[in-house]
Amino acid sequence: MNSPFSQALQRAVATLGPSLGLLSDLGDRFVEAGHELALVGGPVRDAFLGRTSADLDLTTSASPEETERILAAWGETTWDIGRAFGTIGTVRRGTTVEVTTYRADAYDRQSRKPIVAFGDNLEDDLRRRDFTVNAMALRLPSLEFVDPYGGLADLAAKRLRTPAPAPVSFADDPLRMMRAARFGAHLELVPSAEVYAAMRELAPSIKIVSAERVRDELSKLLLAPSPRPGLRLLVDTGLADHILPELPALRLEIDEHHRHKDVYEHSLTVLDQAIALEGPATGPPESVPGPDLVLRLAALLHDIGKPKTRRFEAGGGVSFHHHEMVGAKLTKARLRALRFDKETVNAVSRLVELHLRFHGYGDGAWTDSAVRRYVTDAGPLLARLHRLTRADCTTRNARKARRLAATYDELERRIARLQEEEELAAVRPELNGHEIAEILGIRPGPVLGKAYSFLLSVRLDDGPIGKEAAADRLRAWWAEQEKT
């Protein structure tokens, strides 16, 4: 009878099936030339998890020059953009592979840049990798499984360890600590005690990593099916203090009477609920196909203005007046510091600014004017705002939750009706800039902009009234302006 290990290996090899013939053929080429070749890292890990991997990363005893010669004869085209790190790439029959010479790097611990040195054996190459679950390999073409650091056992136990001692591994490359959080989110791996302790000790060293690399790891974490475990790890180890300090700052001290929520836990719950409201990946834009980074960032950061706006009121109450405005500014500053693109920065900060707008209308007695302004202010973010607002309800009072949901249901029906009647998505004044200038006898400039804004307010407040009525309102407004 096959052992559990043999069965697991057979399943992994079966998962690699579509690529196996191609990989075995390439392995034959390297062996014939007197070299070793192995599939390594993520593709091997994913195969044991029953997942196919888009990346096919291989490692070899061949030098970059020898690798390039073999790949040039085997593939359809080759590239050497990673030559300095020993990596040569090729594509064959639509499949991309990258082959890297065994590495035995040393690290400049002031900048995390490796001093590239090539190695001479697979086991040492695997030791320099980030985690044991990524330090497994399949030799090609023999399919011999190589696992010198117990990665398969760790994968089965959902345990995260490093091949080298964790303090050494993280000192070599502090970004690995963020990858630990990402793997916690994506693969439900729990750090070993040594990994956790090293993360706490070395958390400040993350500051030597570029903002762009931190941003990319944070984004990957947030796009996981369940980011909460990874975010908790960032906060609990102190990493978040250096990359996203607004998140641990949400752990506000709860007053003895529990008159306000734990904002940190509330924010994680809002994130969970926002994810649950995303549409399928192939859904239409109005369904907010998941995973949606803008919605998830907004859900996580929507209350980061609360620490700066918290006030203790007479009688024991707590207020956070205008925290959405303060939070929008903090969000914009943090995302810019992390080098997010302008579109993402503006979208997330706008959602944070608008997340309380629904509650500003009290018991739901919305006028048509209020609905128009809500839609116009949200613009293309309306579908995300719907989901953020609904996700922000974390009350344990079932009656209150049902009332809020029903009120928002009614608002969405009102929006749909007005959109059908008035094309709210493209709401504009009923007179364009040229027509306004002609009626008032003015030239383009600040005064024309002010007149345009006035007519936009008329449109939002009263709906379509026709060009003639709009011109009358404009003349009346102009007459008042001339008086002042």
GROMACS .gro file of C-alpha atoms in nm:
model
  484
    1MET     CA    1   0.000   0.000   0.000
    2ASN     CA    2   0.125   0.344  -0.082
    3SER     CA    3   0.230   0.557   0.212
    4PRO     CA    4   0.053   0.889   0.277
    5PHE     CA    5   0.364   1.063   0.146
    6SER     CA    6   0.361   0.861  -0.177
    7GLN     CA    7  -0.006   0.938  -0.226
    8ALA     CA    8   0.054   1.309  -0.168
    9LEU     CA    9   0.341   1.309  -0.416
   10GLN     CA   10   0.129   1.128  -0.676
   11ARG     CA   11  -0.146   1.388  -0.637
   12ALA     CA   12   0.105   1.670  -0.669
   13VAL     CA   13   0.253   1.521  -0.985
   14ALA     CA   14  -0.099   1.476  -1.125
   15THR     CA   15  -0.170   1.843  -1.058
   16LEU     CA   16   0.138   1.933  -1.261
   17GLY     CA   17   0.011   1.710  -1.541
   18PRO     CA   18  -0.054   1.974  -1.810
   19SER     CA   19   0.305   2.105  -1.774
   20LEU     CA   20   0.480   1.781  -1.686
   21GLY     CA   21   0.568   1.669  -2.036
   22LEU     CA   22   0.721   2.004  -2.121
   23LEU     CA   23   0.915   2.018  -1.791
   24SER     CA   24   1.043   1.662  -1.829
   25ASP     CA   25   1.161   1.739  -2.181
   26LEU     CA   26   1.351   2.044  -2.054
   27GLY     CA   27   1.495   1.834  -1.771
   28ASP     CA   28   1.627   1.586  -2.024
   29ARG     CA   29   1.804   1.868  -2.208
   30PHE     CA   30   1.982   1.986  -1.893
   31VAL     CA   31   2.079   1.634  -1.782
   32GLU     CA   32   2.217   1.554  -2.129
   33ALA     CA   33   2.432   1.865  -2.097
   34GLY     CA   34   2.563   1.743  -1.759
   35HIS     CA   35   2.356   1.972  -1.535
   36GLU     CA   36   2.084   1.945  -1.272
   37LEU     CA   37   1.739   2.103  -1.305
   38ALA     CA   38   1.454   2.121  -1.054
   39LEU     CA   39   1.112   2.277  -1.024
   40VAL     CA   40   1.117   2.480  -0.705
   41GLY     CA   41   0.921   2.705  -0.470
   42GLY     CA   42   0.562   2.814  -0.523
   43PRO     CA   43   0.475   2.572  -0.807
   44VAL     CA   44   0.577   2.274  -0.591
   45ARG     CA   45   0.394   2.404  -0.285
   46ASP     CA   46   0.080   2.471  -0.490
   47ALA     CA   47   0.094   2.125  -0.650
   48PHE     CA   48   0.077   1.964  -0.305
   49LEU     CA   49  -0.221   2.189  -0.230
   50GLY     CA   50  -0.391   2.069  -0.548
   51ARG     CA   51  -0.352   2.406  -0.717
   52THR     CA   52  -0.203   2.489  -1.052
   53SER     CA   53   0.049   2.773  -1.057
   54ALA     CA   54   0.087   3.036  -1.324
   55ASP     CA   55   0.461   3.051  -1.253
   56LEU     CA   56   0.707   2.777  -1.341
   57ASP     CA   57   1.027   2.859  -1.152
   58LEU     CA   58   1.324   2.629  -1.195
   59THR     CA   59   1.673   2.618  -1.053
   60THR     CA   60   1.984   2.462  -1.202
   61SER     CA   61   2.350   2.386  -1.151
   62ALA     CA   62   2.420   2.537  -1.494
   63SER     CA   63   2.570   2.884  -1.526
   64PRO     CA   64   2.352   3.158  -1.676
   65GLU     CA   65   2.548   3.129  -2.001
   66GLU     CA   66   2.495   2.752  -2.020
   67THR     CA   67   2.128   2.794  -1.929
   68GLU     CA   68   2.081   3.048  -2.205
   69ARG     CA   69   2.240   2.815  -2.461
   70ILE     CA   70   2.008   2.526  -2.365
   71LEU     CA   71   1.696   2.743  -2.355
   72ALA     CA   72   1.778   2.908  -2.689
   73ALA     CA   73   1.775   2.567  -2.855
   74TRP     CA   74   1.462   2.450  -2.670
   75GLY     CA   75   1.236   2.755  -2.645
   76GLU     CA   76   1.080   2.985  -2.900
   77THR     CA   77   1.234   3.301  -2.758
   78THR     CA   78   1.456   3.382  -2.461
   79TRP     CA   79   1.530   3.686  -2.245
   80ASP     CA   80   1.799   3.762  -1.991
   81ILE     CA   81   1.662   4.061  -1.800
   82GLY     CA   82   1.746   3.877  -1.476
   83ARG     CA   83   2.094   3.770  -1.583
   84ALA     CA   84   2.261   3.961  -1.297
   85PHE     CA   85   2.070   3.734  -1.059
   86GLY     CA   86   2.130   3.423  -1.268
   87THR     CA   87   1.783   3.409  -1.425
   88ILE     CA   88   1.713   3.333  -1.792
   89GLY     CA   89   1.356   3.307  -1.924
   90THR     CA   90   1.195   3.142  -2.222
   91VAL     CA   91   0.856   3.053  -2.364
   92ARG     CA   92   0.756   2.730  -2.539
   93ARG     CA   93   0.408   2.646  -2.668
   94GLY     CA   94   0.260   2.933  -2.471
   95THR     CA   95   0.422   2.829  -2.140
   96THR     CA   96   0.671   3.062  -1.974
   97VAL     CA   97   0.953   2.923  -1.760
   98GLU     CA   98   1.233   3.098  -1.575
   99VAL     CA   99   1.552   2.914  -1.483
  100THR     CA  100   1.789   3.047  -1.216
  101THR     CA  101   2.136   2.923  -1.134
  102TYR     CA  102   2.178   2.789  -0.778
  103ARG     CA  103   2.234   3.083  -0.546
  104ALA     CA  104   2.442   3.124  -0.228
  105ASP     CA  105   2.390   3.496  -0.169
  106ALA     CA  106   2.505   3.717   0.114
  107TYR     CA  107   2.302   4.024   0.210
  108ASP     CA  108   2.378   4.389   0.267
  109ARG     CA  109   2.159   4.436   0.573
  110GLN     CA  110   2.143   4.810   0.527
  111SER     CA  111   1.948   4.785   0.201
  112ARG     CA  112   1.828   4.419   0.167
  113LYS     CA  113   2.018   4.399  -0.163
  114PRO     CA  114   2.182   4.058  -0.204
  115ILE     CA  115   2.547   4.024  -0.296
  116VAL     CA  116   2.485   3.770  -0.570
  117ALA     CA  117   2.690   3.453  -0.553
  118PHE     CA  118   2.616   3.131  -0.736
  119GLY     CA  119   2.604   2.802  -0.548
  120ASP     CA  120   2.683   2.446  -0.641
  121ASN     CA  121   2.403   2.236  -0.488
  122LEU     CA  122   2.024   2.233  -0.458
  123GLU     CA  123   2.003   2.197  -0.080
  124ASP     CA  124   2.200   2.516  -0.015
  125ASP     CA  125   1.991   2.699  -0.273
  126LEU     CA  126   1.675   2.591  -0.090
  127ARG     CA  127   1.814   2.708   0.245
  128ARG     CA  128   1.828   3.071   0.125
  129ARG     CA  129   1.454   3.077   0.048
  130ASP     CA  130   1.199   3.255   0.265
  131PHE     CA  131   0.994   2.969   0.418
  132THR     CA  132   1.017   2.592   0.433
  133VAL     CA  133   0.694   2.554   0.234
  134ASN     CA  134   0.872   2.735  -0.048
  135ALA     CA  135   1.193   2.537  -0.004
  136MET     CA  136   1.070   2.215  -0.166
  137ALA     CA  137   1.176   2.096  -0.511
  138LEU     CA  138   1.114   1.828  -0.773
  139ARG     CA  139   1.421   1.720  -0.966
  140LEU     CA  140   1.365   1.693  -1.340
  141PRO     CA  141   1.311   1.470  -1.522
  142SER     CA  142   1.328   1.208  -1.241
  143LEU     CA  143   1.056   1.377  -1.025
  144GLU     CA  144   1.264   1.306  -0.714
  145PHE     CA  145   1.115   1.509  -0.428
  146VAL     CA  146   1.367   1.719  -0.234
  147ASP     CA  147   1.259   1.860   0.103
  148PRO     CA  148   1.559   1.904   0.333
  149TYR     CA  149   1.387   2.148   0.569
  150GLY     CA  150   1.052   1.977   0.629
  151GLY     CA  151   0.835   2.200   0.415
  152LEU     CA  152   0.577   1.932   0.336
  153ALA     CA  153   0.522   1.852   0.704
  154ASP     CA  154   0.487   2.225   0.774
  155LEU     CA  155   0.238   2.262   0.491
  156ALA     CA  156   0.030   1.976   0.631
  157ALA     CA  157   0.047   2.124   0.981
  158LYS     CA  158  -0.029   2.477   0.851
  159ARG     CA  159   0.292   2.592   1.014
  160LEU     CA  160   0.520   2.870   0.890
  161ARG     CA  161   0.893   2.826   0.952
  162THR     CA  162   1.211   2.948   0.785
  163PRO     CA  163   1.482   2.714   0.644
  164ALA     CA  164   1.756   2.919   0.812
  165PRO     CA  165   1.712   3.054   1.167
  166ALA     CA  166   1.429   3.310   1.153
  167PRO     CA  167   1.633   3.603   1.293
  168VAL     CA  168   1.896   3.544   1.023
  169SER     CA  169   1.638   3.505   0.746
  170PHE     CA  170   1.449   3.823   0.838
  171ALA     CA  171   1.766   4.023   0.895
  172ASP     CA  172   1.878   3.920   0.545
  173ASP     CA  173   1.548   4.036   0.392
  174PRO     CA  174   1.296   4.213   0.619
  175LEU     CA  175   1.027   4.195   0.349
  176ARG     CA  176   0.998   3.825   0.437
  177MET     CA  177   0.814   3.931   0.752
  178MET     CA  178   0.539   4.081   0.540
  179ARG     CA  179   0.531   3.766   0.330
  180ALA     CA  180   0.470   3.575   0.653
  181ALA     CA  181   0.155   3.782   0.702
  182ARG     CA  182   0.054   3.726   0.340
  183PHE     CA  183   0.094   3.349   0.367
  184GLY     CA  184  -0.111   3.360   0.685
  185ALA     CA  185  -0.391   3.522   0.487
  186HIS     CA  186  -0.367   3.319   0.166
  187LEU     CA  187  -0.268   2.976   0.298
  188GLU     CA  188  -0.384   2.993   0.662
  189LEU     CA  189  -0.030   2.922   0.782
  190VAL     CA  190   0.046   3.008   1.144
  191PRO     CA  191   0.398   3.133   1.231
  192SER     CA  192   0.607   2.916   1.458
  193ALA     CA  193   0.712   3.062   1.792
  194GLU     CA  194   1.058   3.136   1.652
  195VAL     CA  195   0.916   3.315   1.346
  196TYR     CA  196   0.675   3.519   1.560
  197ALA     CA  197   0.948   3.621   1.806
  198ALA     CA  198   1.184   3.720   1.525
  199MET     CA  199   0.913   3.932   1.363
  200ARG     CA  200   0.856   4.119   1.689
  201GLU     CA  201   1.228   4.173   1.742
  202LEU     CA  202   1.309   4.280   1.387
  203ALA     CA  203   0.991   4.471   1.300
  204PRO     CA  204   1.171   4.811   1.286
  205SER     CA  205   1.402   4.680   1.011
  206ILE     CA  206   1.109   4.685   0.766
  207LYS     CA  207   1.190   5.054   0.728
  208ILE     CA  208   1.483   4.973   0.498
  209VAL     CA  209   1.242   4.818   0.245
  210SER     CA  210   1.114   5.046  -0.031
  211ALA     CA  211   0.759   5.177  -0.002
  212GLU     CA  212   0.675   5.017  -0.337
  213ARG     CA  213   0.770   4.667  -0.216
  214VAL     CA  214   0.575   4.715   0.107
  215ARG     CA  215   0.275   4.837  -0.093
  216ASP     CA  216   0.285   4.533  -0.319
  217GLU     CA  217   0.296   4.288  -0.026
  218LEU     CA  218   0.019   4.473   0.157
  219SER     CA  219  -0.196   4.467  -0.156
  220LYS     CA  220  -0.143   4.093  -0.203
  221LEU     CA  221  -0.237   4.036   0.161
  222LEU     CA  222  -0.556   4.241   0.128
  223LEU     CA  223  -0.656   4.052  -0.187
  224ALA     CA  224  -0.650   3.720  -0.001
  225PRO     CA  225  -0.981   3.540   0.055
  226SER     CA  226  -0.952   3.627   0.426
  227PRO     CA  227  -0.699   3.904   0.505
  228ARG     CA  228  -0.784   3.922   0.878
  229PRO     CA  229  -0.520   3.672   1.007
  230GLY     CA  230  -0.245   3.845   0.812
  231LEU     CA  231  -0.349   4.190   0.930
  232ARG     CA  232  -0.362   4.070   1.291
  233LEU     CA  233  -0.008   3.936   1.255
  234LEU     CA  234   0.114   4.272   1.124
  235VAL     CA  235  -0.043   4.449   1.422
  236ASP     CA  236   0.049   4.197   1.692
  237THR     CA  237   0.416   4.180   1.590
  238GLY     CA  238   0.453   4.557   1.562
  239LEU     CA  239   0.516   4.557   1.186
  240ALA     CA  240   0.205   4.767   1.126
  241ASP     CA  241   0.351   5.039   1.353
  242HIS     CA  242   0.607   5.103   1.080
  243ILE     CA  243   0.407   5.049   0.759
  244LEU     CA  244   0.045   5.127   0.847
  245PRO     CA  245   0.045   5.290   1.194
  246GLU     CA  246  -0.316   5.407   1.156
  247LEU     CA  247  -0.432   5.045   1.192
  248PRO     CA  248  -0.290   4.965   1.540
  249ALA     CA  249  -0.393   5.317   1.646
  250LEU     CA  250  -0.754   5.198   1.615
  251ARG     CA  251  -0.711   4.983   1.926
  252LEU     CA  252  -0.864   5.255   2.139
  253GLU     CA  253  -0.901   5.198   2.509
  254ILE     CA  254  -1.262   5.100   2.573
  255ASP     CA  255  -1.428   5.288   2.857
  256GLU     CA  256  -1.535   5.085   3.158
  257HIS     CA  257  -1.902   5.102   3.057
  258HIS     CA  258  -1.832   4.983   2.700
  259ARG     CA  259  -2.019   5.280   2.552
  260HIS     CA  260  -1.830   5.258   2.226
  261LYS     CA  261  -1.698   4.975   2.010
  262ASP     CA  262  -1.345   4.853   1.978
  263VAL     CA  263  -1.270   5.039   1.655
  264TYR     CA  264  -0.992   4.799   1.551
  265GLU     CA  265  -1.213   4.490   1.577
  266HIS     CA  266  -1.499   4.681   1.414
  267SER     CA  267  -1.276   4.771   1.118
  268LEU     CA  268  -1.167   4.410   1.066
  269THR     CA  269  -1.531   4.302   1.075
  270VAL     CA  270  -1.628   4.570   0.823
  271LEU     CA  271  -1.351   4.440   0.596
  272ASP     CA  272  -1.486   4.085   0.628
  273GLN     CA  273  -1.838   4.201   0.549
  274ALA     CA  274  -1.729   4.414   0.254
  275ILE     CA  275  -1.550   4.113   0.105
  276ALA     CA  276  -1.869   3.908   0.144
  277LEU     CA  277  -2.055   4.173  -0.058
  278GLU     CA  278  -1.816   4.166  -0.355
  279GLY     CA  279  -1.948   4.020  -0.678
  280PRO     CA  280  -1.799   3.723  -0.862
  281ALA     CA  281  -1.467   3.782  -1.037
  282THR     CA  282  -1.637   3.766  -1.378
  283GLY     CA  283  -1.935   3.980  -1.277
  284PRO     CA  284  -2.030   4.319  -1.426
  285PRO     CA  285  -1.866   4.637  -1.286
  286GLU     CA  286  -2.177   4.733  -1.090
  287SER     CA  287  -2.140   4.410  -0.888
  288VAL     CA  288  -1.790   4.518  -0.772
  289PRO     CA  289  -1.613   4.199  -0.887
  290GLY     CA  290  -1.384   4.064  -0.621
  291PRO     CA  291  -1.123   4.081  -0.502
  292ASP     CA  292  -1.151   4.461  -0.516
  293LEU     CA  293  -0.852   4.643  -0.363
  294VAL     CA  294  -1.020   4.985  -0.349
  295LEU     CA  295  -1.322   4.855  -0.154
  296ARG     CA  296  -1.102   4.653   0.081
  297LEU     CA  297  -0.868   4.944   0.155
  298ALA     CA  298  -1.166   5.171   0.221
  299ALA     CA  299  -1.327   4.915   0.453
  300LEU     CA  300  -1.005   4.872   0.650
  301LEU     CA  301  -0.930   5.246   0.676
  302HIS     CA  302  -1.279   5.397   0.696
  303ASP     CA  303  -1.252   5.483   1.067
  304ILE     CA  304  -0.886   5.583   1.095
  305GLY     CA  305  -0.995   5.939   1.175
  306LYS     CA  306  -1.150   5.828   1.504
  307PRO     CA  307  -0.840   5.836   1.727
  308LYS     CA  308  -0.774   6.200   1.637
  309THR     CA  309  -1.138   6.305   1.681
  310ARG     CA  310  -1.237   6.111   1.995
  311ARG     CA  311  -1.396   6.323   2.264
  312PHE     CA  312  -1.537   6.213   2.599
  313GLU     CA  313  -1.869   6.386   2.656
  314ALA     CA  314  -2.045   6.479   2.977
  315GLY     CA  315  -2.232   6.180   3.116
  316GLY     CA  316  -1.979   5.926   2.984
  317GLY     CA  317  -2.054   5.940   2.613
  318VAL     CA  318  -1.792   5.934   2.340
  319SER     CA  319  -1.801   6.128   2.012
  320PHE     CA  320  -1.597   6.122   1.691
  321HIS     CA  321  -1.726   6.432   1.514
  322HIS     CA  322  -1.606   6.474   1.154
  323HIS     CA  323  -1.389   6.163   1.174
  324GLU     CA  324  -1.477   6.084   0.813
  325MET     CA  325  -1.316   6.410   0.694
  326VAL     CA  326  -1.007   6.363   0.909
  327GLY     CA  327  -0.992   5.999   0.804
  328ALA     CA  328  -1.003   6.091   0.435
  329LYS     CA  329  -0.699   6.315   0.478
  330LEU     CA  330  -0.509   6.051   0.676
  331THR     CA  331  -0.597   5.789   0.415
  332LYS     CA  332  -0.471   6.003   0.131
  333ALA     CA  333  -0.145   6.075   0.314
  334ARG     CA  334  -0.080   5.710   0.405
  335LEU     CA  335  -0.158   5.570   0.060
  336ARG     CA  336   0.063   5.833  -0.101
  337ALA     CA  337   0.345   5.740   0.137
  338LEU     CA  338   0.302   5.378   0.027
  339ARG     CA  339   0.326   5.489  -0.338
  340PHE     CA  340  -0.022   5.381  -0.442
  341ASP     CA  341  -0.128   5.521  -0.777
  342LYS     CA  342  -0.324   5.846  -0.788
  343GLU     CA  343  -0.649   5.680  -0.896
  344THR     CA  344  -0.645   5.438  -0.603
  345VAL     CA  345  -0.550   5.711  -0.354
  346ASN     CA  346  -0.835   5.935  -0.467
  347ALA     CA  347  -1.093   5.656  -0.482
  348VAL     CA  348  -1.017   5.514  -0.137
  349SER     CA  349  -0.997   5.852   0.035
  350ARG     CA  350  -1.325   5.960  -0.128
  351LEU     CA  351  -1.501   5.646  -0.002
  352VAL     CA  352  -1.369   5.713   0.348
  353GLU     CA  353  -1.501   6.069   0.324
  354LEU     CA  354  -1.845   5.950   0.210
  355HIS     CA  355  -1.891   5.645   0.431
  356LEU     CA  356  -2.113   5.829   0.683
  357ARG     CA  357  -2.321   6.020   0.426
  358PHE     CA  358  -2.606   5.769   0.444
  359HIS     CA  359  -2.639   5.812   0.820
  360GLY     CA  360  -2.658   6.188   0.783
  361TYR     CA  361  -3.012   6.162   0.654
  362GLY     CA  362  -3.157   6.038   0.980
  363ASP     CA  363  -3.454   5.804   0.958
  364GLY     CA  364  -3.437   5.762   0.583
  365ALA     CA  365  -3.672   6.043   0.478
  366TRP     CA  366  -3.467   6.117   0.169
  367THR     CA  367  -3.574   6.393  -0.067
  368ASP     CA  368  -3.509   6.355  -0.440
  369SER     CA  369  -3.251   6.631  -0.402
  370ALA     CA  370  -3.065   6.434  -0.134
  371VAL     CA  371  -3.066   6.123  -0.350
  372ARG     CA  372  -2.929   6.316  -0.649
  373ARG     CA  373  -2.649   6.463  -0.439
  374TYR     CA  374  -2.562   6.122  -0.293
  375VAL     CA  375  -2.529   5.971  -0.640
  376THR     CA  376  -2.345   6.269  -0.786
  377ASP     CA  377  -2.097   6.290  -0.498
  378ALA     CA  378  -2.023   5.917  -0.520
  379GLY     CA  379  -1.989   5.924  -0.900
  380PRO     CA  380  -1.826   5.606  -1.032
  381LEU     CA  381  -1.770   5.488  -0.673
  382LEU     CA  382  -2.142   5.443  -0.605
  383ALA     CA  383  -2.143   5.062  -0.625
  384ARG     CA  384  -1.850   5.045  -0.382
  385LEU     CA  385  -2.012   5.301  -0.152
  386HIS     CA  386  -2.326   5.086  -0.137
  387ARG     CA  387  -2.119   4.793  -0.016
  388LEU     CA  388  -1.903   4.993   0.223
  389THR     CA  389  -2.210   5.149   0.386
  390ARG     CA  390  -2.381   4.813   0.430
  391ALA     CA  391  -2.060   4.651   0.560
  392ASP     CA  392  -2.024   4.930   0.819
  393CYS     CA  393  -2.324   4.797   1.010
  394THR     CA  394  -2.175   4.570   1.277
  395THR     CA  395  -2.436   4.619   1.548
  396ARG     CA  396  -2.541   4.314   1.749
  397ASN     CA  397  -2.889   4.460   1.781
  398ALA     CA  398  -3.078   4.254   1.524
  399ARG     CA  399  -3.372   4.497   1.510
  400LYS     CA  400  -3.144   4.794   1.445
  401ALA     CA  401  -2.953   4.599   1.178
  402ARG     CA  402  -3.277   4.508   0.999
  403ARG     CA  403  -3.396   4.869   1.012
  404LEU     CA  404  -3.071   5.002   0.866
  405ALA     CA  405  -3.074   4.737   0.591
  406ALA     CA  406  -3.435   4.816   0.502
  407THR     CA  407  -3.361   5.189   0.489
  408TYR     CA  408  -3.067   5.131   0.258
  409ASP     CA  409  -3.275   4.897   0.043
  410GLU     CA  410  -3.523   5.181   0.000
  411LEU     CA  411  -3.244   5.425  -0.085
  412GLU     CA  412  -3.113   5.194  -0.357
  413ARG     CA  413  -3.464   5.164  -0.502
  414ARG     CA  414  -3.494   5.544  -0.504
  415ILE     CA  415  -3.157   5.574  -0.675
  416ALA     CA  416  -3.256   5.319  -0.939
  417ARG     CA  417  -3.582   5.501  -1.010
  418LEU     CA  418  -3.421   5.845  -1.041
  419GLN     CA  419  -3.137   5.706  -1.250
  420GLU     CA  420  -3.390   5.563  -1.491
  421GLU     CA  421  -3.587   5.888  -1.504
  422GLU     CA  422  -3.304   6.140  -1.504
  423GLU     CA  423  -2.979   5.966  -1.605
  424LEU     CA  424  -2.818   6.064  -1.275
  425ALA     CA  425  -2.481   5.918  -1.368
  426ALA     CA  426  -2.429   6.210  -1.611
  427VAL     CA  427  -2.608   6.485  -1.421
  428ARG     CA  428  -2.512   6.834  -1.545
  429PRO     CA  429  -2.666   7.180  -1.548
  430GLU     CA  430  -2.927   7.222  -1.821
  431LEU     CA  431  -2.725   7.506  -1.972
  432ASN     CA  432  -2.366   7.455  -2.082
  433GLY     CA  433  -2.084   7.701  -2.029
  434HIS     CA  434  -2.129   7.867  -2.369
  435GLU     CA  435  -2.502   7.920  -2.308
  436ILE     CA  436  -2.441   8.062  -1.961
  437ALA     CA  437  -2.181   8.306  -2.093
  438GLU     CA  438  -2.416   8.420  -2.370
  439ILE     CA  439  -2.714   8.475  -2.136
  440LEU     CA  440  -2.511   8.672  -1.882
  441GLY     CA  441  -2.282   8.845  -2.130
  442ILE     CA  442  -1.966   8.731  -1.953
  443ARG     CA  443  -1.640   8.568  -2.059
  444PRO     CA  444  -1.493   8.239  -1.937
  445GLY     CA  445  -1.340   8.272  -1.590
  446PRO     CA  446  -1.418   8.236  -1.220
  447VAL     CA  447  -1.755   8.408  -1.248
  448LEU     CA  448  -1.866   8.166  -1.518
  449GLY     CA  449  -1.757   7.876  -1.296
  450LYS     CA  450  -1.963   8.016  -1.009
  451ALA     CA  451  -2.269   8.046  -1.236
  452TYR     CA  452  -2.218   7.688  -1.356
  453SER     CA  453  -2.202   7.562  -0.994
  454PHE     CA  454  -2.526   7.747  -0.915
  455LEU     CA  455  -2.709   7.578  -1.203
  456LEU     CA  456  -2.569   7.241  -1.098
  457SER     CA  457  -2.721   7.298  -0.753
  458VAL     CA  458  -3.053   7.382  -0.917
  459ARG     CA  459  -3.035   7.061  -1.117
  460LEU     CA  460  -2.959   6.854  -0.808
  461ASP     CA  461  -3.226   7.019  -0.595
  462ASP     CA  462  -3.510   7.037  -0.845
  463GLY     CA  463  -3.430   6.781  -1.112
  464PRO     CA  464  -3.483   6.859  -1.483
  465ILE     CA  465  -3.673   7.187  -1.522
  466GLY     CA  466  -3.597   7.268  -1.886
  467LYS     CA  467  -3.361   7.518  -2.048
  468GLU     CA  468  -3.606   7.810  -2.035
  469ALA     CA  469  -3.673   7.772  -1.663
  470ALA     CA  470  -3.301   7.722  -1.599
  471ALA     CA  471  -3.225   8.047  -1.787
  472ASP     CA  472  -3.484   8.233  -1.574
  473ARG     CA  473  -3.326   8.098  -1.253
  474LEU     CA  474  -2.983   8.197  -1.381
  475ARG     CA  475  -3.095   8.556  -1.455
  476ALA     CA  476  -3.254   8.586  -1.110
  477TRP     CA  477  -2.936   8.459  -0.946
  478TRP     CA  478  -2.728   8.702  -1.154
  479ALA     CA  479  -2.945   8.993  -1.049
  480GLU     CA  480  -2.880   8.904  -0.683
  481GLN     CA  481  -2.506   8.880  -0.751
  482GLU     CA  482  -2.501   9.228  -0.906
  483LYS     CA  483  -2.669   9.371  -0.596
  484THR     CA  484  -2.387   9.244  -0.379
   0.00000   0.00000   0.00000
